[in-house]
PDB file of C-alpha atoms in Angstrom:
ATOM      1  CA  GLN B   3       2.092  34.236   2.972  1.00  0.00           C
ATOM      2  CA  LEU B   4       4.805  31.638   2.647  1.00  0.00           C
ATOM      3  CA  GLN B   5       4.715  29.689  -0.598  1.00  0.00           C
ATOM      4  CA  LEU B   6       6.871  26.908  -1.974  1.00  0.00           C
ATOM      5  CA  GLN B   7       7.185  25.852  -5.593  1.00  0.00           C
ATOM      6  CA  GLU B   8       8.999  22.828  -6.967  1.00  0.00           C
ATOM      7  CA  SER B   9      10.712  22.929 -10.339  1.00  0.00           C
ATOM      8  CA  GLY B  10      12.613  20.394 -12.364  1.00  0.00           C
ATOM      9  CA  PRO B  11      12.276  17.797 -15.095  1.00  0.00           C
ATOM     10  CA  GLY B  12       9.146  15.718 -15.328  1.00  0.00           C
ATOM     11  CA  LEU B  13      10.970  12.861 -17.020  1.00  0.00           C
ATOM     12  CA  VAL B  14      14.216  11.231 -15.985  1.00  0.00           C
ATOM     13  CA  LYS B  15      15.963   8.250 -17.574  1.00  0.00           C
ATOM     14  CA  PRO B  16      16.856   5.198 -15.515  1.00  0.00           C
ATOM     15  CA  SER B  17      20.257   5.458 -13.806  1.00  0.00           C
ATOM     16  CA  GLU B  18      20.281   9.256 -14.149  1.00  0.00           C
ATOM     17  CA  THR B  19      20.229  11.787 -11.317  1.00  0.00           C
ATOM     18  CA  LEU B  20      17.086  13.736 -10.522  1.00  0.00           C
ATOM     19  CA  SER B  21      17.555  17.397  -9.666  1.00  0.00           C
ATOM     20  CA  LEU B  22      14.670  19.373  -8.193  1.00  0.00           C
ATOM     21  CA  THR B  23      14.597  22.875  -6.775  1.00  0.00           C
ATOM     22  CA  CYS B  24      12.153  24.391  -4.328  1.00  0.00           C
ATOM     23  CA  THR B  25      11.770  28.154  -4.468  1.00  0.00           C
ATOM     24  CA  VAL B  26      10.475  29.763  -1.303  1.00  0.00           C
ATOM     25  CA  SER B  27       8.640  33.094  -1.361  1.00  0.00           C
ATOM     26  CA  GLY B  28       7.127  35.120   1.443  1.00  0.00           C
ATOM     27  CA  GLY B  29       9.718  34.013   3.970  1.00  0.00           C
ATOM     28  CA  SER B  30      13.362  33.129   4.438  1.00  0.00           C
ATOM     29  CA  ILE B  31      14.879  29.669   4.417  1.00  0.00           C
ATOM     30  CA  SER B  32      17.391  31.013   6.920  1.00  0.00           C
ATOM     31  CA  SER B  33      14.752  30.893   9.672  1.00  0.00           C
ATOM     32  CA  SER B  34      16.079  29.111  12.746  1.00  0.00           C
ATOM     33  CA  SER B  35      12.601  27.944  13.734  1.00  0.00           C
ATOM     34  CA  HIS B  36      12.077  25.779  10.700  1.00  0.00           C
ATOM     35  CA  PHE B  37      13.715  23.355   8.389  1.00  0.00           C
ATOM     36  CA  TRP B  38      13.005  22.438   4.811  1.00  0.00           C
ATOM     37  CA  GLY B  39      12.149  19.020   3.546  1.00  0.00           C
ATOM     38  CA  TRP B  40      11.401  16.818   0.582  1.00  0.00           C
ATOM     39  CA  ILE B  41       8.619  14.247   0.587  1.00  0.00           C
ATOM     40  CA  ARG B  42       7.424  11.998  -2.208  1.00  0.00           C
ATOM     41  CA  GLN B  43       4.394   9.915  -3.073  1.00  0.00           C
ATOM     42  CA  PRO B  44       4.544   7.172  -5.715  1.00  0.00           C
ATOM     43  CA  PRO B  45       1.338   6.733  -7.702  1.00  0.00           C
ATOM     44  CA  GLY B  46      -1.243   4.905  -5.623  1.00  0.00           C
ATOM     45  CA  LYS B  47       1.096   4.607  -2.652  1.00  0.00           C
ATOM     46  CA  GLY B  48       1.767   6.404   0.603  1.00  0.00           C
ATOM     47  CA  LEU B  49       3.982   9.352   1.403  1.00  0.00           C
ATOM     48  CA  GLU B  50       7.690   8.938   2.099  1.00  0.00           C
ATOM     49  CA  TRP B  51       9.975  11.405   3.850  1.00  0.00           C
ATOM     50  CA  ILE B  52      13.123  11.858   1.771  1.00  0.00           C
ATOM     51  CA  GLY B  53      15.117  14.245   3.922  1.00  0.00           C
ATOM     52  CA  ASN B  54      15.536  17.791   5.110  1.00  0.00           C
ATOM     53  CA  ILE B  55      17.962  20.632   5.584  1.00  0.00           C
ATOM     54  CA  PHE B  56      18.305  22.929   8.557  1.00  0.00           C
ATOM     55  CA  HIS B  57      19.056  26.644   8.514  1.00  0.00           C
ATOM     56  CA  SER B  58      22.599  25.765   9.575  1.00  0.00           C
ATOM     57  CA  GLY B  59      23.045  23.725   6.421  1.00  0.00           C
ATOM     58  CA  SER B  60      23.072  20.396   8.222  1.00  0.00           C
ATOM     59  CA  THR B  61      20.987  17.681   6.676  1.00  0.00           C
ATOM     60  CA  TYR B  62      19.008  14.592   7.592  1.00  0.00           C
ATOM     61  CA  TYR B  63      18.241  11.822   5.142  1.00  0.00           C
ATOM     62  CA  ASN B  64      15.864   8.907   5.350  1.00  0.00           C
ATOM     63  CA  PRO B  65      18.124   5.882   5.915  1.00  0.00           C
ATOM     64  CA  SER B  66      16.319   4.052   3.116  1.00  0.00           C
ATOM     65  CA  LEU B  67      17.515   6.676   0.604  1.00  0.00           C
ATOM     66  CA  ARG B  68      20.613   8.035   2.312  1.00  0.00           C
ATOM     67  CA  SER B  69      23.115   6.571  -0.135  1.00  0.00           C
ATOM     68  CA  ARG B  70      21.446   8.337  -3.084  1.00  0.00           C
ATOM     69  CA  VAL B  71      20.205  11.652  -1.674  1.00  0.00           C
ATOM     70  CA  THR B  72      21.762  15.070  -1.415  1.00  0.00           C
ATOM     71  CA  ILE B  73      19.850  18.114  -0.182  1.00  0.00           C
ATOM     72  CA  SER B  74      21.404  21.556  -0.363  1.00  0.00           C
ATOM     73  CA  ALA B  75      20.352  25.167   0.024  1.00  0.00           C
ATOM     74  CA  ASP B  76      21.125  28.457  -1.672  1.00  0.00           C
ATOM     75  CA  THR B  77      20.180  31.192   0.765  1.00  0.00           C
ATOM     76  CA  SER B  78      20.985  33.920  -1.754  1.00  0.00           C
ATOM     77  CA  LYS B  79      18.209  32.585  -3.988  1.00  0.00           C
ATOM     78  CA  ASN B  80      15.996  31.403  -1.107  1.00  0.00           C
ATOM     79  CA  GLN B  81      15.950  27.944  -2.629  1.00  0.00           C
ATOM     80  CA  PHE B  82      16.746  24.436  -1.556  1.00  0.00           C
ATOM     81  CA  SER B  83      17.379  21.491  -3.806  1.00  0.00           C
ATOM     82  CA  LEU B  84      17.150  17.734  -4.010  1.00  0.00           C
ATOM     83  CA  LYS B  85      19.416  15.405  -5.923  1.00  0.00           C
ATOM     84  CA  LEU B  86      18.510  11.727  -6.132  1.00  0.00           C
ATOM     85  CA  SER B  87      20.939   9.519  -8.001  1.00  0.00           C
ATOM     86  CA  SER B  88      20.607   6.171  -9.746  1.00  0.00           C
ATOM     87  CA  MET B  89      16.951   6.697 -10.501  1.00  0.00           C
ATOM     88  CA  THR B  90      14.766   3.681 -11.229  1.00  0.00           C
ATOM     89  CA  ALA B  91      11.099   3.183 -12.039  1.00  0.00           C
ATOM     90  CA  ALA B  92      10.486   2.789  -8.303  1.00  0.00           C
ATOM     91  CA  ASP B  93      11.406   6.465  -7.890  1.00  0.00           C
ATOM     92  CA  THR B  94       8.508   7.587 -10.064  1.00  0.00           C
ATOM     93  CA  ALA B  95       6.480   9.795  -7.748  1.00  0.00           C
ATOM     94  CA  VAL B  96       5.061  13.196  -6.994  1.00  0.00           C
ATOM     95  CA  TYR B  97       7.797  15.088  -5.188  1.00  0.00           C
ATOM     96  CA  PHE B  98       6.793  17.736  -2.642  1.00  0.00           C
ATOM     97  CA  CYS B  99       8.900  20.309  -0.894  1.00  0.00           C
ATOM     98  CA  ALA B 100       7.690  21.631   2.440  1.00  0.00           C
ATOM     99  CA  ARG B 101       8.569  23.600   5.538  1.00  0.00           C
ATOM    100  CA  ALA B 102       8.670  21.884   8.895  1.00  0.00           C
ATOM    101  CA  SER B 103       8.324  23.544  12.261  1.00  0.00           C
ATOM    102  CA  MET B 104      10.191  22.037  15.167  1.00  0.00           C
ATOM    103  CA  ILE B 105      10.234  21.851  18.939  1.00  0.00           C
ATOM    104  CA  ARG B 106      13.513  20.816  20.535  1.00  0.00           C
ATOM    105  CA  GLY B 107      14.690  19.614  17.154  1.00  0.00           C
ATOM    106  CA  VAL B 108      11.660  17.379  16.493  1.00  0.00           C
ATOM    107  CA  ILE B 109       9.070  18.140  13.841  1.00  0.00           C
ATOM    108  CA  SER B 110       5.838  19.485  15.282  1.00  0.00           C
ATOM    109  CA  GLY B 111       4.133  20.022  11.938  1.00  0.00           C
ATOM    110  CA  VAL B 112       4.781  20.380   8.220  1.00  0.00           C
ATOM    111  CA  ASP B 113       3.262  23.389   6.493  1.00  0.00           C
ATOM    112  CA  PRO B 114       3.091  24.750   3.913  1.00  0.00           C
ATOM    113  CA  TRP B 115       3.741  22.240   1.167  1.00  0.00           C
ATOM    114  CA  GLY B 116       4.484  22.925  -2.446  1.00  0.00           C
ATOM    115  CA  GLN B 117       2.027  21.818  -5.101  1.00  0.00           C
ATOM    116  CA  GLY B 118       4.172  18.835  -5.929  1.00  0.00           C
ATOM    117  CA  THR B 119       5.758  17.828  -9.196  1.00  0.00           C
ATOM    118  CA  LEU B 120       5.376  14.487 -10.922  1.00  0.00           C
ATOM    119  CA  VAL B 121       8.644  12.852 -11.865  1.00  0.00           C
ATOM    120  CA  THR B 122       8.498   9.832 -14.132  1.00  0.00           C
ATOM    121  CA  VAL B 123      11.455   7.534 -14.613  1.00  0.00           C
ATOM    122  CA  SER B 124      11.424   6.041 -18.082  1.00  0.00           C
ATOM    123  CA  SER B 125      13.737   5.531 -21.028  1.00  0.00           C
TER     124      SER B 125
ATOM    125  CA  ASP M  21      10.440   2.488  11.213  1.00  0.00           C
ATOM    126  CA  ILE M  22       7.328   3.497  13.098  1.00  0.00           C
ATOM    127  CA  VAL M  23       4.341   2.169  11.189  1.00  0.00           C
ATOM    128  CA  MET M  24       1.250   4.354  11.033  1.00  0.00           C
ATOM    129  CA  THR M  25      -2.088   2.649  10.462  1.00  0.00           C
ATOM    130  CA  GLN M  26      -5.161   4.642   9.577  1.00  0.00           C
ATOM    131  CA  SER M  27      -8.786   3.601   9.466  1.00  0.00           C
ATOM    132  CA  PRO M  28     -11.078   3.622   7.693  1.00  0.00           C
ATOM    133  CA  LEU M  29      -9.598   3.775   4.186  1.00  0.00           C
ATOM    134  CA  SER M  30     -12.742   5.437   2.887  1.00  0.00           C
ATOM    135  CA  LEU M  31     -15.318   7.462   4.755  1.00  0.00           C
ATOM    136  CA  PRO M  32     -18.579   8.550   3.100  1.00  0.00           C
ATOM    137  CA  VAL M  33     -20.033  11.404   5.094  1.00  0.00           C
ATOM    138  CA  THR M  34     -23.232  13.411   5.230  1.00  0.00           C
ATOM    139  CA  PRO M  35     -22.878  17.195   5.471  1.00  0.00           C
ATOM    140  CA  GLY M  36     -23.693  18.366   8.961  1.00  0.00           C
ATOM    141  CA  GLU M  37     -22.897  15.009  10.500  1.00  0.00           C
ATOM    142  CA  PRO M  38     -19.771  14.201  12.539  1.00  0.00           C
ATOM    143  CA  ALA M  39     -16.862  12.147  11.239  1.00  0.00           C
ATOM    144  CA  SER M  40     -13.959  10.411  12.901  1.00  0.00           C
ATOM    145  CA  ILE M  41     -10.653   9.001  11.632  1.00  0.00           C
ATOM    146  CA  SER M  42      -8.306   6.772  13.599  1.00  0.00           C
ATOM    147  CA  CYS M  43      -4.519   6.675  13.437  1.00  0.00           C
ATOM    148  CA  ARG M  44      -2.439   4.131  15.334  1.00  0.00           C
ATOM    149  CA  SER M  45       1.327   4.002  15.644  1.00  0.00           C
ATOM    150  CA  SER M  46       3.492   0.941  16.180  1.00  0.00           C
ATOM    151  CA  GLN M  47       5.378   2.771  18.940  1.00  0.00           C
ATOM    152  CA  SER M  48       4.359   5.399  21.443  1.00  0.00           C
ATOM    153  CA  LEU M  49       4.637   8.948  20.114  1.00  0.00           C
ATOM    154  CA  LEU M  50       4.547  10.457  23.595  1.00  0.00           C
ATOM    155  CA  GLN M  51       7.834  12.040  24.519  1.00  0.00           C
ATOM    156  CA  SER M  52       9.156  12.862  27.969  1.00  0.00           C
ATOM    157  CA  ASP M  53       8.377  16.509  27.249  1.00  0.00           C
ATOM    158  CA  GLY M  54       4.685  15.613  27.282  1.00  0.00           C
ATOM    159  CA  TYR M  55       4.170  16.137  23.574  1.00  0.00           C
ATOM    160  CA  ASN M  56       2.769  13.565  21.177  1.00  0.00           C
ATOM    161  CA  TYR M  57       4.641  14.003  17.889  1.00  0.00           C
ATOM    162  CA  LEU M  58       1.645  13.280  15.723  1.00  0.00           C
ATOM    163  CA  SER M  59       0.150  15.626  13.151  1.00  0.00           C
ATOM    164  CA  TRP M  60      -2.851  15.494  10.830  1.00  0.00           C
ATOM    165  CA  TYR M  61      -3.144  16.796   7.273  1.00  0.00           C
ATOM    166  CA  LEU M  62      -5.767  17.218   4.585  1.00  0.00           C
ATOM    167  CA  HIS M  63      -4.930  16.797   0.924  1.00  0.00           C
ATOM    168  CA  LYS M  64      -7.685  18.297  -1.162  1.00  0.00           C
ATOM    169  CA  PRO M  65      -7.866  17.500  -4.878  1.00  0.00           C
ATOM    170  CA  GLY M  66      -5.699  19.855  -6.890  1.00  0.00           C
ATOM    171  CA  GLN M  67      -4.131  21.446  -3.820  1.00  0.00           C
ATOM    172  CA  PRO M  68      -1.059  20.715  -1.739  1.00  0.00           C
ATOM    173  CA  PRO M  69      -1.563  18.984   1.599  1.00  0.00           C
ATOM    174  CA  HIS M  70      -2.062  21.312   4.527  1.00  0.00           C
ATOM    175  CA  LEU M  71      -1.616  20.967   8.237  1.00  0.00           C
ATOM    176  CA  LEU M  72      -4.726  20.616  10.397  1.00  0.00           C
ATOM    177  CA  ILE M  73      -3.463  19.444  13.778  1.00  0.00           C
ATOM    178  CA  TYR M  74       0.022  19.376  15.293  1.00  0.00           C
ATOM    179  CA  LEU M  75       1.372  17.763  18.451  1.00  0.00           C
ATOM    180  CA  GLY M  76      -1.665  15.532  18.612  1.00  0.00           C
ATOM    181  CA  SER M  77      -4.297  18.062  19.550  1.00  0.00           C
ATOM    182  CA  ASN M  78      -3.321  21.608  18.530  1.00  0.00           C
ATOM    183  CA  ARG M  79      -5.223  23.179  15.651  1.00  0.00           C
ATOM    184  CA  ALA M  80      -3.018  24.884  13.103  1.00  0.00           C
ATOM    185  CA  SER M  81      -3.556  28.527  12.308  1.00  0.00           C
ATOM    186  CA  GLY M  82      -6.698  29.150  10.285  1.00  0.00           C
ATOM    187  CA  VAL M  83      -8.120  25.659  10.774  1.00  0.00           C
ATOM    188  CA  PRO M  84     -11.844  25.734  11.614  1.00  0.00           C
ATOM    189  CA  ASP M  85     -12.741  24.674  15.137  1.00  0.00           C
ATOM    190  CA  ARG M  86     -14.914  21.844  13.815  1.00  0.00           C
ATOM    191  CA  PHE M  87     -11.623  19.934  13.483  1.00  0.00           C
ATOM    192  CA  SER M  88     -10.155  18.425  16.633  1.00  0.00           C
ATOM    193  CA  GLY M  89      -7.402  15.986  17.420  1.00  0.00           C
ATOM    194  CA  SER M  90      -7.145  13.731  20.438  1.00  0.00           C
ATOM    195  CA  GLY M  91      -5.283  10.742  21.747  1.00  0.00           C
ATOM    196  CA  SER M  92      -1.900   9.922  23.233  1.00  0.00           C
ATOM    197  CA  GLY M  93       0.760   7.277  22.989  1.00  0.00           C
ATOM    198  CA  THR M  94      -0.222   5.027  20.112  1.00  0.00           C
ATOM    199  CA  ASP M  95      -3.891   5.831  19.483  1.00  0.00           C
ATOM    200  CA  PHE M  96      -5.051   9.070  17.919  1.00  0.00           C
ATOM    201  CA  THR M  97      -8.302  10.389  16.478  1.00  0.00           C
ATOM    202  CA  LEU M  98      -9.201  13.246  14.181  1.00  0.00           C
ATOM    203  CA  LYS M  99     -12.784  14.392  14.546  1.00  0.00           C
ATOM    204  CA  ILE M 100     -14.877  16.697  12.415  1.00  0.00           C
ATOM    205  CA  SER M 101     -17.826  17.858  14.466  1.00  0.00           C
ATOM    206  CA  ARG M 102     -19.995  18.788  11.483  1.00  0.00           C
ATOM    207  CA  VAL M 103     -18.709  17.884   8.049  1.00  0.00           C
ATOM    208  CA  GLU M 104     -18.921  20.493   5.320  1.00  0.00           C
ATOM    209  CA  ALA M 105     -18.695  19.865   1.578  1.00  0.00           C
ATOM    210  CA  GLU M 106     -15.277  21.555   1.470  1.00  0.00           C
ATOM    211  CA  ASP M 107     -13.845  18.942   3.841  1.00  0.00           C
ATOM    212  CA  VAL M 108     -13.586  16.278   1.140  1.00  0.00           C
ATOM    213  CA  GLY M 109     -10.146  14.945   0.374  1.00  0.00           C
ATOM    214  CA  VAL M 110      -7.572  12.565   1.780  1.00  0.00           C
ATOM    215  CA  TYR M 111      -6.691  12.895   5.441  1.00  0.00           C
ATOM    216  CA  PHE M 112      -3.409  11.489   6.692  1.00  0.00           C
ATOM    217  CA  CYS M 113      -1.454  11.378   9.903  1.00  0.00           C
ATOM    218  CA  MET M 114       2.292  11.686  10.323  1.00  0.00           C
ATOM    219  CA  GLN M 115       4.637  10.800  13.152  1.00  0.00           C
ATOM    220  CA  ALA M 116       7.871  12.685  13.651  1.00  0.00           C
ATOM    221  CA  LEU M 117       9.417  10.954  16.641  1.00  0.00           C
ATOM    222  CA  GLN M 118      11.780   9.099  14.339  1.00  0.00           C
ATOM    223  CA  THR M 119      12.223   9.395  10.578  1.00  0.00           C
ATOM    224  CA  PRO M 120       8.808  10.781   9.671  1.00  0.00           C
ATOM    225  CA  THR M 121       6.313   8.226   8.451  1.00  0.00           C
ATOM    226  CA  PHE M 122       2.775   8.632   7.277  1.00  0.00           C
ATOM    227  CA  GLY M 123      -0.529   6.870   7.562  1.00  0.00           C
ATOM    228  CA  GLY M 124      -1.969   5.445   4.377  1.00  0.00           C
ATOM    229  CA  GLY M 125      -4.700   8.052   4.204  1.00  0.00           C
ATOM    230  CA  THR M 126      -8.463   8.177   4.606  1.00  0.00           C
ATOM    231  CA  LYS M 127     -10.503   9.394   1.674  1.00  0.00           C
ATOM    232  CA  VAL M 128     -13.464  11.445   2.837  1.00  0.00           C
ATOM    233  CA  GLU M 129     -16.240  11.950   0.345  1.00  0.00           C
ATOM    234  CA  ILE M 130     -19.785  13.221   0.490  1.00  0.00           C
ATOM    235  CA  LYS M 131     -22.502  10.595   0.381  1.00  0.00           C
TER     236      LYS M 131
END
């Protein structure tokens, strides 16, 4: 059974860079049928797609975050990572990693998701 | 961005009774390939979200057949034929035709 688990700091200072890692077990991130994404949910607000990485290593970022986001993958560790720079209080959120299935390059569904990790931005 | 609007925000339900949630998109999600790029998820307390329905009307693996998805274009509905106590949580829809965006969620709770 495929499982994803986020790891990283729960507290980040303003202006710093957030680094999160998603460890995948029970399957390979090299699968050509899927890609791997990051999604976040600020407290009391809706979900926001951050971006994703394909098995080829190519990436897609939400235009609203593109200037601050980097997603990368380490196939040897079966992990993919998120870096979000210039953090502010508005970036406080639960961050989820997830696997997306696709048809003709478009997401058909997102499953499974990691448990999510709360990241708070505060000095 | 494609805006996803869900209703109702909160849905008190009686076990054994049906329930229905609406999701509307600001643009059609129907592609020329005939697929609607709309999926439904359930986020139970203390658990990660999980996929219920993909491509508008296809049940994900392991999802009970009391869950069904319907609709096309801009109007979609998730139906639970007979609600069970384990169905409580927040249901949300997601479009993937452009940068994925999500509905605001519908909290289902037992009366």
